[in-house]
Structures are given as C-alpha cells and as structure tokens.
Coordinates of C-alpha atoms in Angstrom, one line a residue:
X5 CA 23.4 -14.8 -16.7
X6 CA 22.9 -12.3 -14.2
X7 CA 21.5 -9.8 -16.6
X8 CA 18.5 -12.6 -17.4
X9 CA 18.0 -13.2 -13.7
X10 CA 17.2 -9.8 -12.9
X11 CA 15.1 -9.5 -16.3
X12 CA 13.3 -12.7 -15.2
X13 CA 12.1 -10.5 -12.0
X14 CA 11.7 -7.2 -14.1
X15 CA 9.2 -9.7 -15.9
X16 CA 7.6 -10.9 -12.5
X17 CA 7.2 -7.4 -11.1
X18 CA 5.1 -6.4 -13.8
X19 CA 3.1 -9.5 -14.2
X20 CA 2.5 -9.1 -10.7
X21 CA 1.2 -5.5 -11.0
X22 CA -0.8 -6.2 -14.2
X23 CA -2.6 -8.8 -12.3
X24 CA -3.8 -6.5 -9.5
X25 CA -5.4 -4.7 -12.5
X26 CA -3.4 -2.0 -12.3
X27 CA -3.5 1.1 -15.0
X28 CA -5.0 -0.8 -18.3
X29 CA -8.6 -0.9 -17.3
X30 CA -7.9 2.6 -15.8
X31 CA -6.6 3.9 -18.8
X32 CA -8.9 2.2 -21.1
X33 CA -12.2 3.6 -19.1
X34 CA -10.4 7.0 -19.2
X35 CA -9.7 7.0 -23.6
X36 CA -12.8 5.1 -24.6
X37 CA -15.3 6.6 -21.9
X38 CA -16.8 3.2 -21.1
X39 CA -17.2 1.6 -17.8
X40 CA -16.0 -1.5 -16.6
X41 CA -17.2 -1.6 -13.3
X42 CA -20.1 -3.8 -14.5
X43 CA -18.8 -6.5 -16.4
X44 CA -20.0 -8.1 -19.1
X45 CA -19.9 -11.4 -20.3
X46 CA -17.8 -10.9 -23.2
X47 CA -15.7 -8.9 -21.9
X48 CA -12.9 -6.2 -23.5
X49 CA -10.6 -7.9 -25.8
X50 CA -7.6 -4.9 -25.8
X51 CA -7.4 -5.7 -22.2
X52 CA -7.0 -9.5 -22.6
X53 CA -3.6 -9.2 -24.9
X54 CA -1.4 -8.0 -21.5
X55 CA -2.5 -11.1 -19.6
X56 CA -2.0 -13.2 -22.4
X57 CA 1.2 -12.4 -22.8
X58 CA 2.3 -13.4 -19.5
X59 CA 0.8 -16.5 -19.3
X60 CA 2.6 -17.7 -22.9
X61 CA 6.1 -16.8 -21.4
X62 CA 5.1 -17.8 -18.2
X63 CA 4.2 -21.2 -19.8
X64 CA 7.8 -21.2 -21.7
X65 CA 9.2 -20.6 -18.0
X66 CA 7.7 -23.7 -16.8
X67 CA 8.6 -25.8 -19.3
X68 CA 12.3 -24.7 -18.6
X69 CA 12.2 -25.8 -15.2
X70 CA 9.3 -29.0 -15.6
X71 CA 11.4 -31.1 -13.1
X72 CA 10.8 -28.9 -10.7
X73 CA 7.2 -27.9 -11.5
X74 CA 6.0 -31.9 -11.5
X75 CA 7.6 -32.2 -7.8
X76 CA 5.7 -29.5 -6.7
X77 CA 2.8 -30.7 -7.9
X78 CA 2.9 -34.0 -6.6
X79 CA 1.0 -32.9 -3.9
X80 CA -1.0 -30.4 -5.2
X81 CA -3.7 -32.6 -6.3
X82 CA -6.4 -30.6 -5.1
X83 CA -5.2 -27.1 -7.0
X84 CA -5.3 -28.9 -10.2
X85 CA -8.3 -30.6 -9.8
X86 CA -10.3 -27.8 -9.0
X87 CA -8.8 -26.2 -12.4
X88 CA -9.6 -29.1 -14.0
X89 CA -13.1 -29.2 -12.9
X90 CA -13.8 -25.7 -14.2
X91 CA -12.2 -26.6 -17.6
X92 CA -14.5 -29.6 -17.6
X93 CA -17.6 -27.5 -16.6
X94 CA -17.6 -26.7 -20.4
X95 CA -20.3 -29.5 -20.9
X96 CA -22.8 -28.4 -18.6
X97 CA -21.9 -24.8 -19.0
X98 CA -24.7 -22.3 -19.6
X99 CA -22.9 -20.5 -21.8
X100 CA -19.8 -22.9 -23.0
X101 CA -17.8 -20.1 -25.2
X102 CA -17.5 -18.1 -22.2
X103 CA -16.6 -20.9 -19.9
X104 CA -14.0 -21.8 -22.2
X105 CA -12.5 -18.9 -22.5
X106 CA -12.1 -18.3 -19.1
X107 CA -10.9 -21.5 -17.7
X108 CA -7.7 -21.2 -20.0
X109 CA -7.2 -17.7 -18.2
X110 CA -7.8 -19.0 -15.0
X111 CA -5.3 -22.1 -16.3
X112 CA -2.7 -18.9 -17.1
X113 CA -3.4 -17.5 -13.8
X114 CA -2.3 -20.6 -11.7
X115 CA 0.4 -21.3 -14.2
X116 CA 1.7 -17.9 -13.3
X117 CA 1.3 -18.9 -9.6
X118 CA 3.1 -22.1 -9.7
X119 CA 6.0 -21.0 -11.4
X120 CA 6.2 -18.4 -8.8
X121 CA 6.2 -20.9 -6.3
X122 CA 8.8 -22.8 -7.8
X123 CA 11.1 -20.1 -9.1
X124 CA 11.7 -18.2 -6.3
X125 CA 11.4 -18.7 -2.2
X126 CA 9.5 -16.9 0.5
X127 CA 11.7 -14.0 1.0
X128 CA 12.2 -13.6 -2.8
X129 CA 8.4 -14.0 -3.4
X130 CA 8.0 -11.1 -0.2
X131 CA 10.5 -8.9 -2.2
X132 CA 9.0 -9.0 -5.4
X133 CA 5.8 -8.1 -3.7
X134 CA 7.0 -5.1 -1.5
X135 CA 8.8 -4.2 -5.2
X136 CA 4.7 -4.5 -6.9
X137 CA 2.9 -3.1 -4.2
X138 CA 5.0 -0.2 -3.6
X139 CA 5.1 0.7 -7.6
X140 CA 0.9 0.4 -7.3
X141 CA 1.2 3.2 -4.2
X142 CA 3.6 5.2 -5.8
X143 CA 2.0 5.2 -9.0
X144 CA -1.7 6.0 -7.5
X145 CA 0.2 8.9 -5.9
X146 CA 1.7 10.2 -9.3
X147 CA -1.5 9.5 -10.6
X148 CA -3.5 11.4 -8.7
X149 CA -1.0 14.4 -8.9
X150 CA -0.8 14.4 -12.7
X151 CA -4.9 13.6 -13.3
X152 CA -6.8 14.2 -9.9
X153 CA -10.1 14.1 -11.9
X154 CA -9.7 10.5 -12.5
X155 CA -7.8 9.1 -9.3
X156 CA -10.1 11.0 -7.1
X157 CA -14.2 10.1 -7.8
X158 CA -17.3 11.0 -6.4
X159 CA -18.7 7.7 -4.2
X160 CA -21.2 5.9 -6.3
X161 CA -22.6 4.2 -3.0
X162 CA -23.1 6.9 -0.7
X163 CA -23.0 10.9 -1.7
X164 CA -22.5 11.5 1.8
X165 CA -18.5 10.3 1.5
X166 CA -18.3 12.8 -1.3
X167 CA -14.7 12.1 -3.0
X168 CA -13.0 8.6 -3.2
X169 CA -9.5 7.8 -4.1
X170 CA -9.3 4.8 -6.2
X171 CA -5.6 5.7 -7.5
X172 CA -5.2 3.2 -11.0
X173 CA -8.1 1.1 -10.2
X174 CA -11.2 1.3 -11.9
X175 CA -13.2 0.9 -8.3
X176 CA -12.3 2.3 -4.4
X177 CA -12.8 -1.5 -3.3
X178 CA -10.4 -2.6 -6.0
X179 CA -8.0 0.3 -4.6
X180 CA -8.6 -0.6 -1.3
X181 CA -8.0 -4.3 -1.2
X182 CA -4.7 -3.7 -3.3
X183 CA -3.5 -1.0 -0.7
X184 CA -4.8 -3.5 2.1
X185 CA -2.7 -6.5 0.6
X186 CA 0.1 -4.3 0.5
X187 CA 0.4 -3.0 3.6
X188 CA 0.5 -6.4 4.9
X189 CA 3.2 -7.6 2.5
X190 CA 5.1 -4.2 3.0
X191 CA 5.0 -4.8 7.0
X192 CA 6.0 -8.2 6.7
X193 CA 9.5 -7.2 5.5
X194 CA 10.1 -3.6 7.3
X195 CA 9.7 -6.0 10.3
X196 CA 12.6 -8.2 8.8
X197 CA 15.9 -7.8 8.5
X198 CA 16.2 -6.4 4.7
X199 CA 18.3 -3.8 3.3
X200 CA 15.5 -2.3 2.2
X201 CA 12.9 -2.6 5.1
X202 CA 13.5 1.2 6.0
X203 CA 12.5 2.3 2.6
X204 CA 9.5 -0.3 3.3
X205 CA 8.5 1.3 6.1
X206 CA 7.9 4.8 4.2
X207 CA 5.9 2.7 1.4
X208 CA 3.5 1.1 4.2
X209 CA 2.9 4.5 5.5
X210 CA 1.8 5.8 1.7
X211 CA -0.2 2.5 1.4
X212 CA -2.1 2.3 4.7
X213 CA -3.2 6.1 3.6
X214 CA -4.5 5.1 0.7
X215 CA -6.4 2.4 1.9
X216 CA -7.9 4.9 4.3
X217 CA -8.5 7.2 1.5
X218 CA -10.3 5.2 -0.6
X219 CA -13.2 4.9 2.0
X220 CA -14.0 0.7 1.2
X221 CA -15.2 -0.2 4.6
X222 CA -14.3 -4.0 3.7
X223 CA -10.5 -3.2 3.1
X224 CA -10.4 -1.1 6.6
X225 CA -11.8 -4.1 8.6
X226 CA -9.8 -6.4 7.3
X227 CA -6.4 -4.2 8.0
X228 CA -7.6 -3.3 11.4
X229 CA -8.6 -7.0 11.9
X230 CA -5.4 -8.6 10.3
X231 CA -3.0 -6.1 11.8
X232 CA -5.2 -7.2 15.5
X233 CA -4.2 -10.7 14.8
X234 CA -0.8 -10.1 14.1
X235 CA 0.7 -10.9 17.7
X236 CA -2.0 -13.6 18.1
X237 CA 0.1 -15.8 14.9
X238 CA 3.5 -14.7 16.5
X239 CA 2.3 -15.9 19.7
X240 CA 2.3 -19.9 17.4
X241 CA 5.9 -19.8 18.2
X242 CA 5.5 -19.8 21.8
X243 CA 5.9 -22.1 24.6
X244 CA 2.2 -23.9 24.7
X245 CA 1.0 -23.2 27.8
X246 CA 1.6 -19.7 27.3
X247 CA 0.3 -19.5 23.9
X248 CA -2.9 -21.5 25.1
X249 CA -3.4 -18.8 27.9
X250 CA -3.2 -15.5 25.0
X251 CA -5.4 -17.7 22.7
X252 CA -8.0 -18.0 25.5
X253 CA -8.0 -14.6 26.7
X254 CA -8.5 -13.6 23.0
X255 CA -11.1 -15.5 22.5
X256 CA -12.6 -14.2 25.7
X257 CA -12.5 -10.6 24.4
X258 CA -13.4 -11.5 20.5
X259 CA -16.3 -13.1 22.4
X260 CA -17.3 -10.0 24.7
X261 CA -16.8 -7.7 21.6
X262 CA -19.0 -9.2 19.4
X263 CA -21.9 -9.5 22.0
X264 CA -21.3 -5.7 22.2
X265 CA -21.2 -5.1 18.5
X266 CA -24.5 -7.4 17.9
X267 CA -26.5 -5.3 20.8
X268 CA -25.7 -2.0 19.0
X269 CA -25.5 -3.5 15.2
X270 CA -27.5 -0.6 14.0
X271 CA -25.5 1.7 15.7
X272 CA -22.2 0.1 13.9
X273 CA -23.3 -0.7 10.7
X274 CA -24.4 3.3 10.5
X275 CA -21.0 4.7 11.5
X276 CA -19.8 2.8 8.6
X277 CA -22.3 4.1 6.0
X278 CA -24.0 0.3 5.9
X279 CA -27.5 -1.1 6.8
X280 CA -28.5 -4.1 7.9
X281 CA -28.6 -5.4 4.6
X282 CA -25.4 -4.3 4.0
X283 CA -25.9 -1.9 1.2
X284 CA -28.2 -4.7 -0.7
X285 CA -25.9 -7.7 -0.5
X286 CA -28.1 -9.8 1.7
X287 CA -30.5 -9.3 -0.8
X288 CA -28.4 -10.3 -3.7
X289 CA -27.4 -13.5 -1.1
X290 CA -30.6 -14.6 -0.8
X291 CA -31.6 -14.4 -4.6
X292 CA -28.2 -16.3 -5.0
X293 CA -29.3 -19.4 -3.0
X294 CA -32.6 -19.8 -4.5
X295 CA -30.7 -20.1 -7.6
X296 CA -27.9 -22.5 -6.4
X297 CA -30.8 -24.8 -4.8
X298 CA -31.6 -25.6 -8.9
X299 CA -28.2 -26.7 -9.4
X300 CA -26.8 -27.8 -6.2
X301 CA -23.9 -30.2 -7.5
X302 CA -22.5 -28.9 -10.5
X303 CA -23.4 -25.4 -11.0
X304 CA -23.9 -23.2 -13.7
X305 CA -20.6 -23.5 -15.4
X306 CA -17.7 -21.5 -15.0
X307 CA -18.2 -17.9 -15.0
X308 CA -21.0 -18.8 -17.1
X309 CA -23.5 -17.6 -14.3
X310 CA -23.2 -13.7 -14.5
X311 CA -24.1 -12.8 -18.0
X312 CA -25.9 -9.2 -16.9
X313 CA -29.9 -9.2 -18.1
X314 CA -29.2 -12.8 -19.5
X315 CA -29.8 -16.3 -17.7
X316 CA -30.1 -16.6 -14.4
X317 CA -27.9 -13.2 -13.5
X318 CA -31.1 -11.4 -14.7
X319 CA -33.3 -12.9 -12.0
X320 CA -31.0 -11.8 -9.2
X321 CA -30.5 -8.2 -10.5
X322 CA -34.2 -8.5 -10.2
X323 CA -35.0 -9.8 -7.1
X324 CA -32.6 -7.3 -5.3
X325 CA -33.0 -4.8 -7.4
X326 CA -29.8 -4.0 -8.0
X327 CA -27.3 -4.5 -11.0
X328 CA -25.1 -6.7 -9.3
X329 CA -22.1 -8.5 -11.5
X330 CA -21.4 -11.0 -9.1
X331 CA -22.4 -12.4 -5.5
X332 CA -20.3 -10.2 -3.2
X333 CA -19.3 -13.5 -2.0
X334 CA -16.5 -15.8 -2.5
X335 CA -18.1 -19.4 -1.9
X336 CA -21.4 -18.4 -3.4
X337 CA -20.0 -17.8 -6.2
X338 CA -18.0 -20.7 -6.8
X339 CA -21.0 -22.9 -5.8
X340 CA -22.9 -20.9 -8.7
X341 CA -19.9 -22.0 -11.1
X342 CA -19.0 -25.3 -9.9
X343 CA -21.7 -26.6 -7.4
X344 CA -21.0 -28.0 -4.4
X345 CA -18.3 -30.3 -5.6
X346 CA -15.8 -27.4 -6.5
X347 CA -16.8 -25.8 -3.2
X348 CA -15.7 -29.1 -1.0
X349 CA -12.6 -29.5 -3.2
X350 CA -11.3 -25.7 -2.7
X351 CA -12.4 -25.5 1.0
X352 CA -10.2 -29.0 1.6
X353 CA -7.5 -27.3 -0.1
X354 CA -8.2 -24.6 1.9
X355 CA -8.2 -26.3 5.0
X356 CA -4.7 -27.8 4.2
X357 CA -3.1 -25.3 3.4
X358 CA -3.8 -23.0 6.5
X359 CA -2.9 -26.0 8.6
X360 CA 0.5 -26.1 7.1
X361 CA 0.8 -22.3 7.3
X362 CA 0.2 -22.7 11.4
X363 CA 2.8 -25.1 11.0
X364 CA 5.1 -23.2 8.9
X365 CA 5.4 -20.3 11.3
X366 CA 5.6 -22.3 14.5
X367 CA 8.9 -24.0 12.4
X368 CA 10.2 -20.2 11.1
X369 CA 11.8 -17.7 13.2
X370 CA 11.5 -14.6 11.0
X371 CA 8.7 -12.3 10.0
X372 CA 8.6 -13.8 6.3
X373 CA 7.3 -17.2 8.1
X374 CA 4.2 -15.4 9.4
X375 CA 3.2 -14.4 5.3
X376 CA 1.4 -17.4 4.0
X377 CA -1.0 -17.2 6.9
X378 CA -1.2 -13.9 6.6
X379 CA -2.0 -13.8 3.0
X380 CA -4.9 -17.0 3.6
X381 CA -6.8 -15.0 6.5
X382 CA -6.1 -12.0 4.0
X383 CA -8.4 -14.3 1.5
X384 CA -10.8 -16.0 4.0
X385 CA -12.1 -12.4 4.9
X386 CA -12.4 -10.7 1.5
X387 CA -14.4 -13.4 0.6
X388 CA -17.1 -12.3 3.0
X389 CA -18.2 -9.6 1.2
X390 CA -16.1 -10.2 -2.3
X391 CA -15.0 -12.8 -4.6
X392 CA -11.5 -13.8 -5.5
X393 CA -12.0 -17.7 -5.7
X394 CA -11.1 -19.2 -8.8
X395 CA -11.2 -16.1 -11.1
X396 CA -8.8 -15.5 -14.1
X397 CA -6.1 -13.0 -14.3
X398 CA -6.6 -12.2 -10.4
X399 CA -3.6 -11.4 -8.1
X400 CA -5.4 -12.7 -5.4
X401 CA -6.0 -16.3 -7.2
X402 CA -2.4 -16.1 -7.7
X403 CA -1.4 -15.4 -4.7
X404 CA -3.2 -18.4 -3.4
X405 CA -1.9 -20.6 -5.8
X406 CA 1.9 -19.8 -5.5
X407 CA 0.9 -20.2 -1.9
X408 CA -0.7 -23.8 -1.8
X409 CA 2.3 -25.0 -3.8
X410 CA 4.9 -23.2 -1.5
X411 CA 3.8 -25.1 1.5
X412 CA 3.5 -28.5 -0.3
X413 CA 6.1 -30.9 1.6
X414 CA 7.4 -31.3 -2.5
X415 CA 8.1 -27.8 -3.0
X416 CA 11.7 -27.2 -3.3
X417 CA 11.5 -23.4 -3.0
X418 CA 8.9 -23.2 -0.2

C-alpha cells in the first residue's frame, strides 16, 4: 500500500510538471526544427499523447474515489458549468472540430484539478508543488549546462536584451511565469515548518534567478508585486483595528505611487523595454473588442477564435499588425470563446472563491493558509497581459480548479 501511495504522487509530480509544459514542446522544437511559439489551430498531435495519458488515469483515479469527488462538487456548480458551457459551444462554434477537441482537454485538465483537490490537502498539494517546481528549476539549470544554445536565446522582442534564458520552455514568458509561480509556492513552505523548507529555501533562490534571467517584464512585476503584498494577506489575521489601519496606509501609498508612476509613464514603461502600447498589445485589444462587439453573448466558440490567417484571427493580426495567437488577455479571450455569459460565470466563481480564500487565511495560522490567495492574485495579474482562463492542459487552469474545489465548504481535503 505504501509503495502505491508514493507512486500515486510520483504520478502527480509529473503530471504536474508536464502541465507547465515542461521539456516536450522544448524537445520537439529542438528535433523537428519547427516553432511552436505561434500556434496553430490544429495543433501537434505527438505532443497531445503525454496529456492524454494523464487525464485517462486521472479519470480511473476519480472513479476510485467518486464519493468523494460528488461532495466536492456539490458546490462547485459554477466550475462545471463553465466547462459545460465550452463543451456546448460546439454548436455555435466557428470551427466545431477544434472546439471539440479542446473542450475534452480542458474536461481532462479540470478532472486532473479536482482529483487533486480531493486526493490530497493543502500542505500535500504545497509539497507536491515545491517537489514540481523545484524539478522545472533544476532541470532548466541542467539544461542550460548540458545545451546552452537552446536554454539561452536571443530576445525576439527587443535585440537590445540580447540573450534570454527560457530553460525547458519554448518562450521566456512561459519560463518566467513558471519560475514566478514557483517561487511563490517554494516561499510558502521554506516559511513553514517542513523538513524540507531549508532545502526550499536554496530552490527559491535558483527560481527567483531564473525568473530574473529570463527578462519577461510581466513575471518580474508580478513577483515584486505579490511578494509586496505578502505582509498585507498576513496582516487578515490581525486584530481589526489594526489591520484596518495597515490596509489604509497601504492604500495611501499604492495611491501616491501610481500618481507618480502615471506622471512619468514614459519614463517607466522605457526602463522596462515597453511603450505605451505596450509592445502592440493595446493594438491587438482594441482589434479584439471590435470583434467581440459582433458576438457579444456567446462568442466565437471555444478556442475556435484564433485560427492564425483564418476567421476572424486574421483580421486582428491585421489590424495590429502583428501575428498575434491570442489576446494577451485573460477575459478577452474568454469573452471571444464564450461571450459574455462564460465571462460572468468565471468572474462569480472568481469572486467566491477569493472571498473564501480571505476567509481561509483569517481561520489558518500557518503559511500554507496564505496559498490559495496567493495562487488567485497569482492568476488575477497574469491575466493582465496573458491568458490562462479556461485553456486545456494548463497548470495554471489546474491550479485554479484544484483551488475552487479546495475551498468549497464540501471539500473534505480542503
């Protein structure tokens, strides 16, 4: 019994790493000499089998522990109809085959993040975590030793930077968001009281590096803003009247700050190698709307949007003029996929489960409490300038997912 307990998390590790899309698409740019950086709407088939895979034992998994699954879901309403919606969308899809396809994966993906949920509890999910995220830093280290030509790349963006890191990650935004997300997770437990949080704390140094070696402005914000917010969510557990004094004089400096930063914005953006269109995306925003205002409601279909020079992808690559796969933006992209309805019904799951996170580390005493808040502000601001809502085969989505159904009331492992 043991033995299958620790091959169950053997098995979870490297799910887990898999879905931060760790060395396959690396490895497969690097033999066939193709890109994947753009995607395209078909897709690579060899890289579909590993995810796949997962999701059919995770699905056996589930079934072995249904009970506990169904209570968990009770009150996950929400999750699964914003799934559902997306595996609906088929019959107003744009391109149905590809909407298909992809709502099962994203059906995998938050199968994989419920039975996370309900198979192991917060300081088991932090462990397997530090376990994944520390094996992505270590391996980006070994792999830039072993094949520096291919771990360390000029910057597509901005020649200026010269060499990136991007470790085994097909892009230095990838790289950084992973190393970002770890560094969190890694923090979390050398700040607890682990057997292993000294050996965490040498990992978070090797991550935090790498996140500042991969030069993705995005990923360094949102450390330095995250890790700035830090005391702010310890400060839930105070006494009230204390907590409403820090929370006011915060908001008194976020307040003063941003004046600052919006009087000198040309002066900020350029120290970070942006403009004020911030390197096209407000372009590509723009074309995005015009498009959503001709299907408000429903959308285009899941994922059936961005197609490259087909549909309506071909008019926003147009009108920014840039070859842009996807909206650099969480919620416009769901709005393209689902309309407005599958945006209200994720931003009221949203909303519900950040509310119960506040209350989840106000009831906790330990630095594992402070994670599923973390990881939700961790999501809110990648979404800015990324997009991790709703995709398939996506740590991130998992992440969420195993994180909605943790802090439902039903959840027994929560």
């Amino acid at each position: 019994m043991k033995l299958l307990l620790s091959a169950e998390k053997v098995f979870t590790v490297l799910s887990l790493l898999t879905l931060t899309g760790a060395w396959f698409p690396r490895l497969y740019e690097i033999v066939t000499g193709e890109s994947l950086i753009v995607l395209t709407s078909e897709g690579v088939a060899a890289l579909q089998f590993p995810f796949y895979s997962i999701y059919i034992m995770t699905f056996a998994l589930v079934f072995l522990r249904w009970k506990k699954v169904t209570r968990a879901l009770v009150k996950g309403k929400l999750l699964l109809l914003l799934v559902a919606i997306a595996i609906v969308s088929i019959l107003w899809s744009d391109a149905p085959i590809i909407t298909l396809r992809r709502s099962l994966a994203v059906a995998g993906a938050t199968s994989f993040g419920i039975y996370f949920a309900t198979r192991y509890n917060q300081e088991e999910q932090l462990h397997l975590l530090a376990w994944t995220f520390g094996l992505a830093a270590l391996s980006s280290i070994l792999f830039t030793i072993v094949l520096p030509a291919y771990a360390i790349v000029p910057d597509a963006t901005n020649a200026a930077l010269g060499a990136v890191w991007q470790g085994v990650y097909i892009h230095k935004n990838v790289f950084g968001r992973i190393m970002t997300l770890g560094t969190l997770v890694l923090i979390i437990v050398a700040f607890s009281r682990s057997k292993y949080r000294y050996l965490a704390w040498i990992i978070v140094s090797f991550a935090a590096s790498q996140v500042l070696l991969s030069f993705s402005t995005s990923s360094w914000i949102i450390l330095a803003t995250i890790l700035a917010v830090f005391p702010l969510y310890r400060a839930l557990r105070w006494n009230f009247s204390w907590m409403l004094l820090l929370y006011i004089a915060a908001a008194i400096f976020c307040g003063s700050l941003a004046i600052v930063i919006m009087s000198n914005l040309d002066i900020v953006l350029n120290s970070l190698g942006k403009d004020l269109t911030l390197t096209g995306r407000t372009k590509v925003w723009s074309a995005v709307m015009e498009k959503i205002g001709e299907r408000p409601w429903l959308g285009y279909g899941y994922s059936a949007f961005w197609r490259g020079d087909e549909g309506g992808s071909a008019y926003v690559r147009l009108a920014s003029g840039w070859k842009v796969a996807f909206s650099h933006n969480g919620l416009l992209d769901l709005w393209l996929d689902l309309g407005l309805i599958g945006v209200s019904v994720y931003l009221l799951g949203f909303f519900k489960s950040y509310t119960q996170a506040i209350t989840w580390v106000r009831w906790s005493k330990t630095s594992y409490g402070l994670w599923y808040l973390i990881l939700l502000t961790f999501i809110f601001l990648t979404n800015f300038s990324e997009s991790t809502i709703l995709k398939s085969n996506d740590i991130f989505w998992v992440l969420y997912t195993a994180t909605y159904v943790s802090l439902s009331p039903s959840s027994t492992n929560a």
